[in-house]
Coordinates of C-alpha atoms and ligand atoms in Angstrom, one line a residue:
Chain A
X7 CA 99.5 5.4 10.8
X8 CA 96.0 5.7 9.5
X9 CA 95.2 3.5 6.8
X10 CA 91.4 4.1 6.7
X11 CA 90.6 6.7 8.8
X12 CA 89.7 10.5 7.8
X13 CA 88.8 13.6 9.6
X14 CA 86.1 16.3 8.5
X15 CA 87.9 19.3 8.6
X16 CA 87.4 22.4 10.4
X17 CA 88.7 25.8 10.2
X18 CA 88.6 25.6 13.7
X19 CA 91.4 23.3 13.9
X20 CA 93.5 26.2 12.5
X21 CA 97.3 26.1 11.7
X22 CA 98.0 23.5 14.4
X23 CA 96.2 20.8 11.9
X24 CA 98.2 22.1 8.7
X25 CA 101.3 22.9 10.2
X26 CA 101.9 20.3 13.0
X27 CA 101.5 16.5 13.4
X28 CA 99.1 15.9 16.0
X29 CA 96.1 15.1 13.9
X30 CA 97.6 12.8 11.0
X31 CA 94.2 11.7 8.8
X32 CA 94.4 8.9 5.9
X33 CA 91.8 12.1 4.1
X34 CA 90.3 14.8 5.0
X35 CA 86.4 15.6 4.4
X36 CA 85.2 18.9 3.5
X37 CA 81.6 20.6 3.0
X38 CA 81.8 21.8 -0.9
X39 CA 79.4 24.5 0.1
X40 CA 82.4 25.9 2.8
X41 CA 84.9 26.0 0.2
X42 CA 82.9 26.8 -3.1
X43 CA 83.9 30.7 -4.3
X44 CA 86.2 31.0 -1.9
X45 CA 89.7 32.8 -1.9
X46 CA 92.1 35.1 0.6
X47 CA 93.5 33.6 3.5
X48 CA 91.1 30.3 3.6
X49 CA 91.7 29.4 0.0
X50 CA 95.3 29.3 0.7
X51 CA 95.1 27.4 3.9
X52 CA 92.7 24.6 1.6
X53 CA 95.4 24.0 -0.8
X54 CA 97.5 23.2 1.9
X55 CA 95.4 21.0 3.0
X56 CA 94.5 19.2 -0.2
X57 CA 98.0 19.0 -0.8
X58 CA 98.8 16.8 1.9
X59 CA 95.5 14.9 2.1
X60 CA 93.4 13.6 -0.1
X61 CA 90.4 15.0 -0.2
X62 CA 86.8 13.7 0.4
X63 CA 83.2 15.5 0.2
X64 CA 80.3 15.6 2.2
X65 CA 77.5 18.3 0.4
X66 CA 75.0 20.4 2.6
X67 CA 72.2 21.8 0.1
X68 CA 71.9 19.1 -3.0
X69 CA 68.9 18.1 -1.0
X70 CA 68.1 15.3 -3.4
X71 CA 64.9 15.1 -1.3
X72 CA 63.7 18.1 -2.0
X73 CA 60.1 18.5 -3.9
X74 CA 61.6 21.4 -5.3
X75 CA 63.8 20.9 -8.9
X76 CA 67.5 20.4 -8.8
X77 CA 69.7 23.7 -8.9
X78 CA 71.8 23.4 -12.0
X79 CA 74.1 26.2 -11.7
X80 CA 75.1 24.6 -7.9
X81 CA 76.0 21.7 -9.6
X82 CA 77.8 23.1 -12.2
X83 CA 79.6 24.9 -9.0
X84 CA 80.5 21.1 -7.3
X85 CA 81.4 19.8 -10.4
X86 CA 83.9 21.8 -10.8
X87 CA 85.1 22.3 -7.4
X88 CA 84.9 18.1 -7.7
X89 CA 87.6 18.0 -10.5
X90 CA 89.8 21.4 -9.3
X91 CA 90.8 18.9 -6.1
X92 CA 90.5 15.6 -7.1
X93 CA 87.7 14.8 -4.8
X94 CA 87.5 11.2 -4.2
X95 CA 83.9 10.8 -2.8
X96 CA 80.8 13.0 -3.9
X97 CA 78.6 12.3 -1.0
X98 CA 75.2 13.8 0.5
X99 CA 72.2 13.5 2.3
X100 CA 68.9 12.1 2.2
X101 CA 67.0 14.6 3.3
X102 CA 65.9 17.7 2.3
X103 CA 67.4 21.1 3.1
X104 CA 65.2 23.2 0.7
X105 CA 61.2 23.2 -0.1
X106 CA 59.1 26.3 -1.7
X107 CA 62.3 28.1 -3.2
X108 CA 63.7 28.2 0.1
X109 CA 66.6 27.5 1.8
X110 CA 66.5 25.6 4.9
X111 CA 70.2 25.0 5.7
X112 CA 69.4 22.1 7.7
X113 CA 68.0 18.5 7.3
X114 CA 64.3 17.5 7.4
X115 CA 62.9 14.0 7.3
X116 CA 61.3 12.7 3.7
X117 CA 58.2 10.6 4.2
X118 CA 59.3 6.9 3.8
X119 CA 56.7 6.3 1.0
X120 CA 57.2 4.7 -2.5
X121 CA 56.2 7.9 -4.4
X122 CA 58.8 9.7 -2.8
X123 CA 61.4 6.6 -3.4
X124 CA 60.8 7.3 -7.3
X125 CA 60.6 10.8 -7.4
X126 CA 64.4 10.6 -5.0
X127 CA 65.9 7.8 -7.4
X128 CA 64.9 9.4 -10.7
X129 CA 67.2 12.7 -9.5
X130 CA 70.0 10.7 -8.2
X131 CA 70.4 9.7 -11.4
X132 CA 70.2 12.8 -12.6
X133 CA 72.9 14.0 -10.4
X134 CA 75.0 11.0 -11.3
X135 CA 74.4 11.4 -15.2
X136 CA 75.8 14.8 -14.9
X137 CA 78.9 14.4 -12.7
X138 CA 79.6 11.3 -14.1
X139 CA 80.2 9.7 -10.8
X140 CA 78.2 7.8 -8.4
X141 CA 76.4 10.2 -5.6
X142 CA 77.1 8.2 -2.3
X143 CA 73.6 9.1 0.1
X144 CA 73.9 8.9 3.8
X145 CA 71.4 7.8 6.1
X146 CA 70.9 10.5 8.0
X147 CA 69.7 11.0 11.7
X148 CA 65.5 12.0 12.3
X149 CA 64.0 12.9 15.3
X150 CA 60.4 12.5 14.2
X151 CA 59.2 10.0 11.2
X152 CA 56.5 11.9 8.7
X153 CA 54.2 10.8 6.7
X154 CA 56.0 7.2 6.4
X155 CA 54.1 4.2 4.5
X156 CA 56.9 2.2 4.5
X157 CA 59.8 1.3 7.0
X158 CA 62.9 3.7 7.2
X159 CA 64.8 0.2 5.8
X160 CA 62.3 -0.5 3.5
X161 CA 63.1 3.1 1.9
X162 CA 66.7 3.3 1.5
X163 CA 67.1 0.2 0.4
X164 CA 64.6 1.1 -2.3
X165 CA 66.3 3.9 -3.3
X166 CA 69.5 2.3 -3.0
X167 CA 68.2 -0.3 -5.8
X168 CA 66.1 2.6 -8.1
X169 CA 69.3 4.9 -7.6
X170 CA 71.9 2.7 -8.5
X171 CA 73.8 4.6 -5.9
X172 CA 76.0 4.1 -3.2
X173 CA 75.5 4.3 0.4
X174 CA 77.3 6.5 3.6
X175 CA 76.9 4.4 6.4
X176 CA 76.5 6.5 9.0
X177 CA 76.9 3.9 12.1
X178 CA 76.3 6.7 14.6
X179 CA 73.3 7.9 12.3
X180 CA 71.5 4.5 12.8
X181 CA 72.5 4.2 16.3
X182 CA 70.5 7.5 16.8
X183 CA 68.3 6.8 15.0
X184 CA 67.6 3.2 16.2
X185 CA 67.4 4.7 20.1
X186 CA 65.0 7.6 19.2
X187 CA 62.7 5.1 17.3
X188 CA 63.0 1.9 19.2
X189 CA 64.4 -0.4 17.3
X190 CA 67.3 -2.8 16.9
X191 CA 70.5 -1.0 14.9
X192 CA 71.7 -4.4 14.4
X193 CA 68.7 -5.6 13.1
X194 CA 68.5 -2.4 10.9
X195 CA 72.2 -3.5 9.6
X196 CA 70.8 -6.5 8.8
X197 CA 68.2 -5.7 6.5
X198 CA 70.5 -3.4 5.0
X199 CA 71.5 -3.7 1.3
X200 CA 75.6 -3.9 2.4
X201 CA 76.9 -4.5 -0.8
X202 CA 76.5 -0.4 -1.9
X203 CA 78.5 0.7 1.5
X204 CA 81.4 2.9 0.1
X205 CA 82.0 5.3 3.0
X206 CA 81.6 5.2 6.8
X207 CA 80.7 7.9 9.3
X208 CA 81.3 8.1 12.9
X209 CA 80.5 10.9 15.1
X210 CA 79.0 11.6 18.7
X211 CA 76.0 13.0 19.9
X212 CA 73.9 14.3 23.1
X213 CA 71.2 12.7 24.8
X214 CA 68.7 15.3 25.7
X215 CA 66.1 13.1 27.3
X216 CA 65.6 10.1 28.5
X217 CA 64.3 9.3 24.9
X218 CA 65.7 11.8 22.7
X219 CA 69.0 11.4 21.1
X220 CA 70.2 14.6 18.8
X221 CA 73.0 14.3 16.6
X222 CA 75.3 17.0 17.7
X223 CA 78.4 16.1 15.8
X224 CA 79.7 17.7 19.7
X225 CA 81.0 15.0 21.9
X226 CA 83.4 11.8 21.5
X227 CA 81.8 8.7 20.0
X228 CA 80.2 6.5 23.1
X229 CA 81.2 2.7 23.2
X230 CA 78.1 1.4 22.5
X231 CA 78.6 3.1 19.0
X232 CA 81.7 1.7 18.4
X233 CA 80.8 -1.5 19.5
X234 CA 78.2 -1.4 16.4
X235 CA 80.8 0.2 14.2
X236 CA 82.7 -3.6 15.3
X237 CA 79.7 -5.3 14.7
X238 CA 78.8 -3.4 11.1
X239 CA 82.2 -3.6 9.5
X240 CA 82.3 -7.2 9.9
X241 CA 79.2 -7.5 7.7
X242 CA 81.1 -5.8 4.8
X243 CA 82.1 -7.4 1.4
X244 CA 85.3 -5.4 1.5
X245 CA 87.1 -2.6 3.5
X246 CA 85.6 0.8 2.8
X247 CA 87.4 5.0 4.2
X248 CA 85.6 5.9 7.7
X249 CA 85.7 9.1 8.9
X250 CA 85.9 10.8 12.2
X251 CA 83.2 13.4 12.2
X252 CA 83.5 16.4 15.0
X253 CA 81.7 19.7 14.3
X254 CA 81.3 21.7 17.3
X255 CA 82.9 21.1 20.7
X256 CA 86.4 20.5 19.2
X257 CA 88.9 19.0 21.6
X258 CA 92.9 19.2 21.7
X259 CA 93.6 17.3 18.0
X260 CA 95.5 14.5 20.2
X261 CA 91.9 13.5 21.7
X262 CA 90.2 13.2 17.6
X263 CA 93.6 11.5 17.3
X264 CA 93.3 9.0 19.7
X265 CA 89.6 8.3 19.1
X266 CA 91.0 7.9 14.9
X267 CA 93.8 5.5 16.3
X268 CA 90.7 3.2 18.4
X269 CA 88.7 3.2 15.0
X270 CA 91.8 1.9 13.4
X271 CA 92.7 -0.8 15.3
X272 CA 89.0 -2.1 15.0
X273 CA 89.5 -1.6 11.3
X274 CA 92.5 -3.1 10.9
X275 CA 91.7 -6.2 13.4
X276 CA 88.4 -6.8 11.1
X277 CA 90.3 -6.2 7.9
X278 CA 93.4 -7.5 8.3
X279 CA 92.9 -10.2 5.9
X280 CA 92.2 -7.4 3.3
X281 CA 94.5 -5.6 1.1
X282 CA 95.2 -1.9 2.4
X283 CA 92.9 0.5 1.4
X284 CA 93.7 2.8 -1.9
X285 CA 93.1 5.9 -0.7
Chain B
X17 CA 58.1 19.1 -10.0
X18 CA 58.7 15.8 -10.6
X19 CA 55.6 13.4 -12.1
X20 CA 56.6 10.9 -9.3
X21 CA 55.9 12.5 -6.4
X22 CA 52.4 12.8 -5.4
X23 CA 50.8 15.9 -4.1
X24 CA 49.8 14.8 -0.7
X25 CA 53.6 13.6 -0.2
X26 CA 54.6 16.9 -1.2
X27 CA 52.2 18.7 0.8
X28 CA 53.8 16.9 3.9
X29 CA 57.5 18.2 2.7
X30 CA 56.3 21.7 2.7
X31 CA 54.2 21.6 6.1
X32 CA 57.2 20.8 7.4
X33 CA 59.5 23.3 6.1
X34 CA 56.9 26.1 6.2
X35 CA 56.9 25.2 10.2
X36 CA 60.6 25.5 9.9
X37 CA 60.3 28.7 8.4
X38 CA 57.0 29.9 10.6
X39 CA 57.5 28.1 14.2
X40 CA 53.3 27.6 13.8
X41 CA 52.0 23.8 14.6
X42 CA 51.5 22.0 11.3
X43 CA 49.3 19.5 10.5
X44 CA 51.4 16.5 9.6
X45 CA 50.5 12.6 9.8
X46 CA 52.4 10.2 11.9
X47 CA 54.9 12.4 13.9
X48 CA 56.0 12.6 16.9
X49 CA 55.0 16.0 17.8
X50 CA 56.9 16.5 21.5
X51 CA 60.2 16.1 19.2
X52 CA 59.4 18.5 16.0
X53 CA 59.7 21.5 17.6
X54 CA 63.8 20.4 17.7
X55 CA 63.6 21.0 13.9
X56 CA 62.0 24.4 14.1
X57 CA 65.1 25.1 16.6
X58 CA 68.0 23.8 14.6
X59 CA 66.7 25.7 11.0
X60 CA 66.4 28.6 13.1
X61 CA 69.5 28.6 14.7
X62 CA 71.7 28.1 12.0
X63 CA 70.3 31.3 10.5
X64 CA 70.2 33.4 13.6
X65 CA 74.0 32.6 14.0
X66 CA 74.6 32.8 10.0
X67 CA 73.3 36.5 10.4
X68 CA 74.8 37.2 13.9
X69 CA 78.4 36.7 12.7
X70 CA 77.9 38.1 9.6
X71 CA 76.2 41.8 11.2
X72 CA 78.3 42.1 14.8
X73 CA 78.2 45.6 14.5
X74 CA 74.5 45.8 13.5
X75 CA 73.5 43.5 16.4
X76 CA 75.2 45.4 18.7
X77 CA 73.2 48.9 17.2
X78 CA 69.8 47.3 17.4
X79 CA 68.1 46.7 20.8
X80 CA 68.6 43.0 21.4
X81 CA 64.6 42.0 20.5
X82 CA 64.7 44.2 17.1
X83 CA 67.3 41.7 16.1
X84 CA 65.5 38.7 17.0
X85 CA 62.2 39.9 15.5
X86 CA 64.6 40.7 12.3
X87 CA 66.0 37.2 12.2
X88 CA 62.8 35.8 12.8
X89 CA 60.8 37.8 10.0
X90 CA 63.5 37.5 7.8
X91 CA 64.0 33.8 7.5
X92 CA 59.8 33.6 7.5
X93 CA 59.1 35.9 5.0
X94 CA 62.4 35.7 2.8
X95 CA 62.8 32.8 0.7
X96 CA 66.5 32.3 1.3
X97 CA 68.1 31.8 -2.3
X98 CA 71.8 30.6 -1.8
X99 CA 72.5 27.1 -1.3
X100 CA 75.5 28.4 0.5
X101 CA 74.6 29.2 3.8
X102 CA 77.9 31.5 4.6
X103 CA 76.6 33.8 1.6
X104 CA 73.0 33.6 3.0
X105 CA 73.3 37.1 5.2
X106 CA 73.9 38.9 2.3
X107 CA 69.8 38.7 1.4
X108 CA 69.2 40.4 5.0
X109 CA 70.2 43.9 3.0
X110 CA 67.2 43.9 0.5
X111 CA 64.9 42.5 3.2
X112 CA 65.8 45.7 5.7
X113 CA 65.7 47.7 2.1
X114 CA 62.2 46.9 0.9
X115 CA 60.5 45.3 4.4
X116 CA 61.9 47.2 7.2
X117 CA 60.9 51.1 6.6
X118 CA 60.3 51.3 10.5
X119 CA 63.9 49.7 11.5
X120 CA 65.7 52.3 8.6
X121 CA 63.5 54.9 9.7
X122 CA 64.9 55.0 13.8
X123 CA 68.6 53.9 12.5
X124 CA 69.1 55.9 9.2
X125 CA 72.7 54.8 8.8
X126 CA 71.7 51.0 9.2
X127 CA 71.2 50.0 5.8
X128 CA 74.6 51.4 5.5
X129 CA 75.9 49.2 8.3
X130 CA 74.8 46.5 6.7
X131 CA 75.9 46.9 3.3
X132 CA 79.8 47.8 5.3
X133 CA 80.0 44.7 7.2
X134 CA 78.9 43.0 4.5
X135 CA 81.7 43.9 1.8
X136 CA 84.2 42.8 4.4
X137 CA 82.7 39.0 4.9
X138 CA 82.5 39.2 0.9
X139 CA 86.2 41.4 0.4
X140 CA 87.6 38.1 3.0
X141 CA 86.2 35.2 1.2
X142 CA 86.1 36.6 -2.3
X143 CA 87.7 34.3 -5.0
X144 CA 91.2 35.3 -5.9
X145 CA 91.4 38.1 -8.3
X146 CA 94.6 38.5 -10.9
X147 CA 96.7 41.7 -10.3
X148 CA 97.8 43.5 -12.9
X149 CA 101.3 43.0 -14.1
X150 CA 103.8 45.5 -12.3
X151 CA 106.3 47.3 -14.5
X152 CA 108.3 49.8 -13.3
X153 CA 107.2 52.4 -10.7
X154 CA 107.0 55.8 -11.1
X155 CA 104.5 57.1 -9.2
X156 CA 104.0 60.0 -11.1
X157 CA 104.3 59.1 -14.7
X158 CA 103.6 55.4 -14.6
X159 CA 100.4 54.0 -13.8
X160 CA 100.1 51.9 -10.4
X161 CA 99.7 48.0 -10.0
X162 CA 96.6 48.6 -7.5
X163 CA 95.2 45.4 -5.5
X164 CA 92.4 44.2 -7.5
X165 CA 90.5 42.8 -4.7
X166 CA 90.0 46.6 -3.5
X167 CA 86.8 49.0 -4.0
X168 CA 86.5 52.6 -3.1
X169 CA 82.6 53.2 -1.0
X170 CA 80.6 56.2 -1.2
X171 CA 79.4 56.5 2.3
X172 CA 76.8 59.1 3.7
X173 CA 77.1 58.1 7.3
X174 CA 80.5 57.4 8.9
X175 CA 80.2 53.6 9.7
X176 CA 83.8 53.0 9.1
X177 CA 85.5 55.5 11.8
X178 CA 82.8 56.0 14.4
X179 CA 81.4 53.2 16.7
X180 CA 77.3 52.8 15.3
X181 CA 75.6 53.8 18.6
X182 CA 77.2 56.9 18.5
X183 CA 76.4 58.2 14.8
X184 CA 73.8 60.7 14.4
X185 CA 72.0 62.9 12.0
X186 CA 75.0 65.1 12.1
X187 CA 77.3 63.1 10.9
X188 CA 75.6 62.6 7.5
X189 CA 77.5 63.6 4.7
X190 CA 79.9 62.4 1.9
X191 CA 82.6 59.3 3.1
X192 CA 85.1 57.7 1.2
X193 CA 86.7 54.5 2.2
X194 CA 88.9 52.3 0.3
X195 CA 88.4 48.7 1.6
X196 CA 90.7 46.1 0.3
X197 CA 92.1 42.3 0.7
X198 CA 95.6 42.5 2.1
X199 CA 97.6 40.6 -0.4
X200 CA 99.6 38.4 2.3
X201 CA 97.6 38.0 5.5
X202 CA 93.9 38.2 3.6
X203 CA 92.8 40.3 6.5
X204 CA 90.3 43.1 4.8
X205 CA 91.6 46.4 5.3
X206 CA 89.1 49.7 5.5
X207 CA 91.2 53.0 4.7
X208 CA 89.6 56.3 5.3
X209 CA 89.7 58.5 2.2
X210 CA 89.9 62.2 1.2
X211 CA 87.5 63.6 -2.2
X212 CA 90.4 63.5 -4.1
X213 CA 91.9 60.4 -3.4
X214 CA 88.7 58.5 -3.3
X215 CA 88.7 60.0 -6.9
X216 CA 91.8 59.1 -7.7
X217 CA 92.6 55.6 -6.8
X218 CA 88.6 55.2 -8.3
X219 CA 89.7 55.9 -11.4
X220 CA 92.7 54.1 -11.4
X221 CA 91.0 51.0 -10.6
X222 CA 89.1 51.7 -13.1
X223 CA 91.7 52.3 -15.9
X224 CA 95.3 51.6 -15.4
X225 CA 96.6 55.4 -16.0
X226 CA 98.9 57.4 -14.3
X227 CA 98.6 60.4 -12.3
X228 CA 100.5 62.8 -14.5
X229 CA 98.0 62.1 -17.6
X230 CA 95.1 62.7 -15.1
X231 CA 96.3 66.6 -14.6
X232 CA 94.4 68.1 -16.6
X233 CA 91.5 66.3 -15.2
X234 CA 92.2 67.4 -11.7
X235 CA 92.7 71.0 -12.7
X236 CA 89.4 70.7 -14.2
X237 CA 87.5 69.0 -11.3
X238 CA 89.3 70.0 -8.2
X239 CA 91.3 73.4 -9.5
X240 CA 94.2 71.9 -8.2
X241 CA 96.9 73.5 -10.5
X242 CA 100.0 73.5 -8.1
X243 CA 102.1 70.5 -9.8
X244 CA 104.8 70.5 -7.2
X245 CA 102.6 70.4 -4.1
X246 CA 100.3 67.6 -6.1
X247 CA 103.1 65.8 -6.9
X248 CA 103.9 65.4 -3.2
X249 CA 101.1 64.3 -1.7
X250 CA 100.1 61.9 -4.1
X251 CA 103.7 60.8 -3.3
X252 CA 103.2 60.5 0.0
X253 CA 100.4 58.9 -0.1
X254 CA 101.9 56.3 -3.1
X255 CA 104.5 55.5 0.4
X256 CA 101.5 54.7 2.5
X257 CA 99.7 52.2 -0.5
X258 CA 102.9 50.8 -1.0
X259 CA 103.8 50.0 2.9
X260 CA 99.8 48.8 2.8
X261 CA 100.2 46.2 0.1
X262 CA 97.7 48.3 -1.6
X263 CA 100.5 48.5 -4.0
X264 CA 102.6 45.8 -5.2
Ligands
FE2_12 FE1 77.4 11.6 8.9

């Protein structure tokens, strides 16, 4: 059984995920943006869900790194979905998904520069003040840097500090990221400020060229990336929930299954000193 | 804005997204700039399929590069305001309103198409609504526990019962259509609808009231003054509500 291991759920997966047993997560992650407003067929099928998992977040348009101001009444809309479920972890990117009053929907690089690093920490805690929780930031993948005075390291680990936040540690993020910009994920780890990890994200991804890595969220998690997921969890203080992330492309469940079951044996072979994780 | 962040920083932000929004080269430092056109892609694309999904039967009417230019102008010019992207498509309606004269000029039922397939992505998602509490059941003198999630449109073209290549200048009139949440499967339901009974179950919705206190009101409007008759088809059509989980 999975002890640490979660699964960001689709509607795609359908009844077979509700009603059978061959995808059985430790949690499930959901975008609050999917589910927010929502009723009919797909509210019922949520409950179902949430009743038999608990339930973790991963938000789409906070975009904490926006220039533009925070949106209130979405928060108000998160908070509440937050404590209607029970949600666990509040977690989003850093990026931005929205500039000039407009919605992007997707997420664009912030220049790695110490103005920005104020400007982003100073509305984390904003955020944070007014859930009362801690807003857990991911690391997210970037084809192109912009504008960057500082290292990408050098920047999150700024914020990190300013933020008093917690981290998403997306290994596949930094793998990507690490091919597409040449350097060491190892070394990245390294440097990293470990002791805000509270989540874990593993995913695939599709090489378009011979230097160009996109993050697809579309294929099953190559070795090499589990091989630094190895190498990353053995640098942590303590044992933190890692999800399974698959958004397009989805496979029989068995196949997420299996790939769950490989992460939790490397977990659980790292860990197994630990107490079991509290879900 | 913040005081932290500094105007050239934020300048950089909104190059970026304006080239998002624009597909036009931007003038930003230190990027790579075979790999920002990916960006450009994957903003567009997850609004071009937003809108496709929402509008099948409106891609389907336009000619295939009228809906591309419409995606395209729509997510450069429009702002888009909701941070949830599924609810997104809705803000196509005003653009086509106030921006696309030409495209309502050659398809005057469009706007209409639009506004249709949008109340059944918003009638299948919609938050729950409460019914009202069911007491006993006689159609004629009681009033009727109607589905909440249910609206009656006023339609000049007839989107709802003809396929939208096919519909014409002479089909413009006056439509009625009941759409409605079905209570068990959440599937959204479009029900063609007669003057009358458009007016009827409209009212109803409105006010909880039952047909026998609204006869004098239909001798008045429609001059219908045979009870018997009345009393039948509305009867009948009670049956077909009921076996419709229109009607709990
Ligand atoms: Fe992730």
């Amino acid at each position: 059984m999975n002890k640490h291991v979660g699964i960001g759920f689709r509607k795609d997966f359908g009844t077979e995920f509700i009603e059978g047993s061959a995808l059985k997560p430790a949690f499930v992650e959901v975008a609050p943006e999917n589910w927010i407003d929502v009723g009919g067929f797909w509210k019922k099928q949520f409950r179902k869900v949430a009743e038999q998992y608990p339930v973790y977040t991963h938000g789409l348009s906070l975009s904490i790194g926006s220039p533009d101001p925070l949106d209130w009444e979405f928060l108000k809309k998160v908070k509440s979905f937050l404590s209607e479920w029970d949600v666990k972890v509040y977690s989003e990117h850093l990026s931005y998904s929205k500039c000039d009053n407009a919605h992007l929907y997707d997420l664009l690089p912030i220049p790695f520069r110490e103005d920005a690093v104020k400007h982003i920490a100073e509305r984390i805690r904003q955020v944070q003040d007014f859930l009362g929780r801690k807003l857990v930031i991911e690391i997210v993948s970037y084809y192109t840097p912009v504008a960057a005075e500082m290292s990408e390291v050098e920047f999150i680990n700024a914020i990190l500090q300013e933020a008093d936040c917690e981290l998403l540690f997306d290994i596949n993020n930094i793998y990507v990221n690490g091919f597409n910009h040449g350097y060491s994920p190892t070394e990245f780890i390294d440097q990293l400020d470990l002791s805000k990890v509270k989540y874990i994200h593993m995913a695939g991804h599709d090489q378009v060229s011979e230097d160009l890595i996109i993050d697809t969220h579309g294929q099953p998690i190559i070795d090499p990336v589990f091989d630094l997921f190895e190498y990353a969890i053995s640098k942590l203080p303590h044992p933190v929930p890692v999800l399974l992330e698959r958004d397009f492309n989805i496979p029989e469940l068995a196949e997420l299954q299996e790939e769950m079951n490989r992460l939790e044996s490397i977990c659980r072979n790292t860990w197994q000193h630990e107490h079991a994780l509290k879900a | 804005m913040s005081t932290h962040l500094k105007p050239e920083t934020y300048e950089q932000q909104s190059r970026l997204a304006a080239y998002c929004r624009n597909g036009e080269q931007p003038a930003l430092d230190g990027i790579t700039p075979n790999r920002i056109g990916h960006y450009r892609r994957l903003v567009f694309n997850v609004v071009k399929d937003a809108l496709t999904r929402s509008y099948p039967l409106a891609v389907n009417l336009l000619e295939e590069e009228e809906w591309a230019i419409l995606c395209n102008d729509f997510f450069e010019f429009h702002p888009c305001q909701d941070p949830q992207v599924w609810k997104m498509p809705e803000e196509l309606i005003s653009f086509v309103q106030q921006e696309r004269a030409h495209l309502c000029e050659k398809y005057p039922h469009l706007l209409e198409l639009l506004r249709f397939e949008w109340k059944e992505v918003e009638y299948y998602m919609m938050p729950d609504r409460d019914w009202p509490i069911a007491s006993k059941t006689n159609e004629w003198q009681d009033a009727w526990s109607l589905n909440p999630e249910s609206e009656v449109l006023s339609l000049e073209y007839p989107v709802h019962l003809k396929n939208a290549r096919q519909i014409s200048e002479e089909d413009h009139g006056s439509y009625y259509c009941l759409v409605f949440r079905h209570e068990q499967t959440g599937k959204v339901h479009f029900m063609n609808l007669s003057p009358f009974f458009a007016w009827l179950i409209a009212t109803m919705l409105e006010t909880p009231v039952s047909p026998k206190s609204l006869l004098p009101v239909i001798e008045a409007q429609f001059g219908i003054s045979d009870e018997p008759m009345l009393r039948e088809q509305i009867s009948k059509f009670h049956q077909k509500l009921v076996s419709d989980r229109m009607i709990r």
